[in-house]
Amino acid sequence: ARGVILEIIQSSGVLLEELSPVEIKVAIAGYGKADKVSMAKMVAMFLPSTVLKKDDNAIDAVAIALATGFRLHMRKRFSP
């Protein structure tokens, strides 16, 4: 099922980024083995107005979005 989904996304022209949990943790907390508490604190530093204190899924989603944004920004900034 995953392969079919990836093929559909790719054929539609949508940009797909895949990041491992370690890549996300490094991008957000600076440490690939950061725990949930550390990740929540760093997400709150990036987005202080968000109310994500108790929702681990929301914190994960925001961390993934931030890490992807950081990666795309760096790629755009340093591409020739």
mmCIF file with all atom_site columns, C-alpha atoms in Angstrom:
data_model
loop_
_atom_site.group_PDB
_atom_site.id
_atom_site.type_symbol
_atom_site.label_atom_id
_atom_site.label_alt_id
_atom_site.label_comp_id
_atom_site.label_asym_id
_atom_site.label_entity_id
_atom_site.label_seq_id
_atom_site.pdbx_PDB_ins_code
_atom_site.Cartn_x
_atom_site.Cartn_y
_atom_site.Cartn_z
_atom_site.occupancy
_atom_site.B_iso_or_equiv
_atom_site.pdbx_formal_charge
_atom_site.auth_seq_id
_atom_site.auth_comp_id
_atom_site.auth_asym_id
_atom_site.auth_atom_id
_atom_site.pdbx_PDB_model_num
ATOM 1  C CA . ALA A 1 1  ? 0.000  0.000  0.000   1.00 0.00 ? 1  ALA A CA 1
ATOM 2  C CA . ARG A 1 2  ? 2.823  2.419  0.837   1.00 0.00 ? 2  ARG A CA 1
ATOM 3  C CA . GLY A 1 3  ? 4.387  2.003  -2.600  1.00 0.00 ? 3  GLY A CA 1
ATOM 4  C CA . VAL A 1 4  ? 1.106  2.738  -4.335  1.00 0.00 ? 4  VAL A CA 1
ATOM 5  C CA . ILE A 1 5  ? 0.577  5.862  -2.244  1.00 0.00 ? 5  ILE A CA 1
ATOM 6  C CA . LEU A 1 6  ? 4.112  7.086  -2.958  1.00 0.00 ? 6  LEU A CA 1
ATOM 7  C CA . GLU A 1 7  ? 3.634  6.463  -6.694  1.00 0.00 ? 7  GLU A CA 1
ATOM 8  C CA . ILE A 1 8  ? 0.376  8.415  -6.741  1.00 0.00 ? 8  ILE A CA 1
ATOM 9  C CA . ILE A 1 9  ? 1.960  11.328 -4.899  1.00 0.00 ? 9  ILE A CA 1
ATOM 10 C CA . GLN A 1 10 ? 4.994  11.355 -7.173  1.00 0.00 ? 10 GLN A CA 1
ATOM 11 C CA . SER A 1 11 ? 2.945  11.115 -10.372 1.00 0.00 ? 11 SER A CA 1
ATOM 12 C CA . SER A 1 12 ? 0.740  14.008 -9.237  1.00 0.00 ? 12 SER A CA 1
ATOM 13 C CA . GLY A 1 13 ? 3.716  16.349 -9.054  1.00 0.00 ? 13 GLY A CA 1
ATOM 14 C CA . VAL A 1 14 ? 3.396  16.964 -5.318  1.00 0.00 ? 14 VAL A CA 1
ATOM 15 C CA . LEU A 1 15 ? 6.716  17.404 -3.547  1.00 0.00 ? 15 LEU A CA 1
ATOM 16 C CA . LEU A 1 16 ? 7.283  14.529 -1.148  1.00 0.00 ? 16 LEU A CA 1
ATOM 17 C CA . GLU A 1 17 ? 9.829  14.723 1.640   1.00 0.00 ? 17 GLU A CA 1
ATOM 18 C CA . GLU A 1 18 ? 10.599 11.773 3.878   1.00 0.00 ? 18 GLU A CA 1
ATOM 19 C CA . LEU A 1 19 ? 12.434 12.314 7.131   1.00 0.00 ? 19 LEU A CA 1
ATOM 20 C CA . SER A 1 20 ? 13.427 9.720  9.689   1.00 0.00 ? 20 SER A CA 1
ATOM 21 C CA . PRO A 1 21 ? 12.656 10.290 13.365  1.00 0.00 ? 21 PRO A CA 1
ATOM 22 C CA . VAL A 1 22 ? 16.357 10.956 13.974  1.00 0.00 ? 22 VAL A CA 1
ATOM 23 C CA . GLU A 1 23 ? 16.456 13.597 11.212  1.00 0.00 ? 23 GLU A CA 1
ATOM 24 C CA . ILE A 1 24 ? 13.427 15.313 12.727  1.00 0.00 ? 24 ILE A CA 1
ATOM 25 C CA . LYS A 1 25 ? 14.921 15.259 16.220  1.00 0.00 ? 25 LYS A CA 1
ATOM 26 C CA . VAL A 1 26 ? 18.245 16.652 14.986  1.00 0.00 ? 26 VAL A CA 1
ATOM 27 C CA . ALA A 1 27 ? 16.469 19.432 13.072  1.00 0.00 ? 27 ALA A CA 1
ATOM 28 C CA . ILE A 1 28 ? 14.320 20.435 16.042  1.00 0.00 ? 28 ILE A CA 1
ATOM 29 C CA . ALA A 1 29 ? 16.302 19.608 19.190  1.00 0.00 ? 29 ALA A CA 1
ATOM 30 C CA . GLY A 1 30 ? 19.816 19.277 17.794  1.00 0.00 ? 30 GLY A CA 1
ATOM 31 C CA . TYR A 1 31 ? 20.107 15.737 19.163  1.00 0.00 ? 31 TYR A CA 1
ATOM 32 C CA . GLY A 1 32 ? 18.950 12.580 17.404  1.00 0.00 ? 32 GLY A CA 1
ATOM 33 C CA . LYS A 1 33 ? 17.957 10.835 20.622  1.00 0.00 ? 33 LYS A CA 1
ATOM 34 C CA . ALA A 1 34 ? 15.909 13.692 22.081  1.00 0.00 ? 34 ALA A CA 1
ATOM 35 C CA . ASP A 1 35 ? 12.966 12.581 24.187  1.00 0.00 ? 35 ASP A CA 1
ATOM 36 C CA . LYS A 1 36 ? 9.332  13.720 23.962  1.00 0.00 ? 36 LYS A CA 1
ATOM 37 C CA . VAL A 1 37 ? 9.808  16.370 26.660  1.00 0.00 ? 37 VAL A CA 1
ATOM 38 C CA . SER A 1 38 ? 12.796 17.911 24.879  1.00 0.00 ? 38 SER A CA 1
ATOM 39 C CA . MET A 1 39 ? 10.960 17.912 21.567  1.00 0.00 ? 39 MET A CA 1
ATOM 40 C CA . ALA A 1 40 ? 7.899  19.541 23.150  1.00 0.00 ? 40 ALA A CA 1
ATOM 41 C CA . LYS A 1 41 ? 10.068 22.276 24.692  1.00 0.00 ? 41 LYS A CA 1
ATOM 42 C CA . MET A 1 42 ? 11.782 23.006 21.383  1.00 0.00 ? 42 MET A CA 1
ATOM 43 C CA . VAL A 1 43 ? 8.513  23.075 19.436  1.00 0.00 ? 43 VAL A CA 1
ATOM 44 C CA . ALA A 1 44 ? 7.187  25.532 22.033  1.00 0.00 ? 44 ALA A CA 1
ATOM 45 C CA . MET A 1 45 ? 10.291 27.696 21.504  1.00 0.00 ? 45 MET A CA 1
ATOM 46 C CA . PHE A 1 46 ? 9.700  27.802 17.752  1.00 0.00 ? 46 PHE A CA 1
ATOM 47 C CA . LEU A 1 47 ? 5.952  28.375 18.106  1.00 0.00 ? 47 LEU A CA 1
ATOM 48 C CA . PRO A 1 48 ? 5.334  29.903 21.534  1.00 0.00 ? 48 PRO A CA 1
ATOM 49 C CA . SER A 1 49 ? 1.704  30.759 20.878  1.00 0.00 ? 49 SER A CA 1
ATOM 50 C CA . THR A 1 50 ? 0.632  27.184 20.152  1.00 0.00 ? 50 THR A CA 1
ATOM 51 C CA . VAL A 1 51 ? -1.206 25.165 22.760  1.00 0.00 ? 51 VAL A CA 1
ATOM 52 C CA . LEU A 1 52 ? 0.226  21.701 22.277  1.00 0.00 ? 52 LEU A CA 1
ATOM 53 C CA . LYS A 1 53 ? 1.314  20.944 25.831  1.00 0.00 ? 53 LYS A CA 1
ATOM 54 C CA . LYS A 1 54 ? -0.518 17.651 26.326  1.00 0.00 ? 54 LYS A CA 1
ATOM 55 C CA . ASP A 1 55 ? -0.999 16.401 22.777  1.00 0.00 ? 55 ASP A CA 1
ATOM 56 C CA . ASP A 1 56 ? 1.980  14.274 21.729  1.00 0.00 ? 56 ASP A CA 1
ATOM 57 C CA . ASN A 1 57 ? 0.526  13.675 18.263  1.00 0.00 ? 57 ASN A CA 1
ATOM 58 C CA . ALA A 1 58 ? 0.143  17.401 17.629  1.00 0.00 ? 58 ALA A CA 1
ATOM 59 C CA . ILE A 1 59 ? 3.684  18.066 18.855  1.00 0.00 ? 59 ILE A CA 1
ATOM 60 C CA . ASP A 1 60 ? 4.992  15.346 16.535  1.00 0.00 ? 60 ASP A CA 1
ATOM 61 C CA . ALA A 1 61 ? 3.047  16.776 13.600  1.00 0.00 ? 61 ALA A CA 1
ATOM 62 C CA . VAL A 1 62 ? 4.357  20.297 14.201  1.00 0.00 ? 62 VAL A CA 1
ATOM 63 C CA . ALA A 1 63 ? 7.919  18.970 14.615  1.00 0.00 ? 63 ALA A CA 1
ATOM 64 C CA . ILE A 1 64 ? 7.641  17.121 11.298  1.00 0.00 ? 64 ILE A CA 1
ATOM 65 C CA . ALA A 1 65 ? 6.309  20.239 9.579   1.00 0.00 ? 65 ALA A CA 1
ATOM 66 C CA . LEU A 1 66 ? 9.077  22.415 11.027  1.00 0.00 ? 66 LEU A CA 1
ATOM 67 C CA . ALA A 1 67 ? 11.825 19.942 10.143  1.00 0.00 ? 67 ALA A CA 1
ATOM 68 C CA . THR A 1 68 ? 10.520 19.633 6.596   1.00 0.00 ? 68 THR A CA 1
ATOM 69 C CA . GLY A 1 69 ? 10.350 23.407 6.277   1.00 0.00 ? 69 GLY A CA 1
ATOM 70 C CA . PHE A 1 70 ? 13.910 23.758 7.553   1.00 0.00 ? 70 PHE A CA 1
ATOM 71 C CA . ARG A 1 71 ? 15.112 21.161 5.055   1.00 0.00 ? 71 ARG A CA 1
ATOM 72 C CA . LEU A 1 72 ? 13.353 22.818 2.118   1.00 0.00 ? 72 LEU A CA 1
ATOM 73 C CA . HIS A 1 73 ? 14.628 26.252 3.153   1.00 0.00 ? 73 HIS A CA 1
ATOM 74 C CA . MET A 1 74 ? 18.221 25.021 3.345   1.00 0.00 ? 74 MET A CA 1
ATOM 75 C CA . ARG A 1 75 ? 17.934 23.200 0.033   1.00 0.00 ? 75 ARG A CA 1
ATOM 76 C CA . LYS A 1 76 ? 16.582 26.334 -1.654  1.00 0.00 ? 76 LYS A CA 1
ATOM 77 C CA . ARG A 1 77 ? 19.147 28.570 0.006   1.00 0.00 ? 77 ARG A CA 1
ATOM 78 C CA . PHE A 1 78 ? 22.147 26.495 -1.034  1.00 0.00 ? 78 PHE A CA 1
ATOM 79 C CA . SER A 1 79 ? 21.059 25.249 -4.453  1.00 0.00 ? 79 SER A CA 1
ATOM 80 C CA . PRO A 1 80 ? 22.951 26.728 -7.395  1.00 0.00 ? 80 PRO A CA 1
#
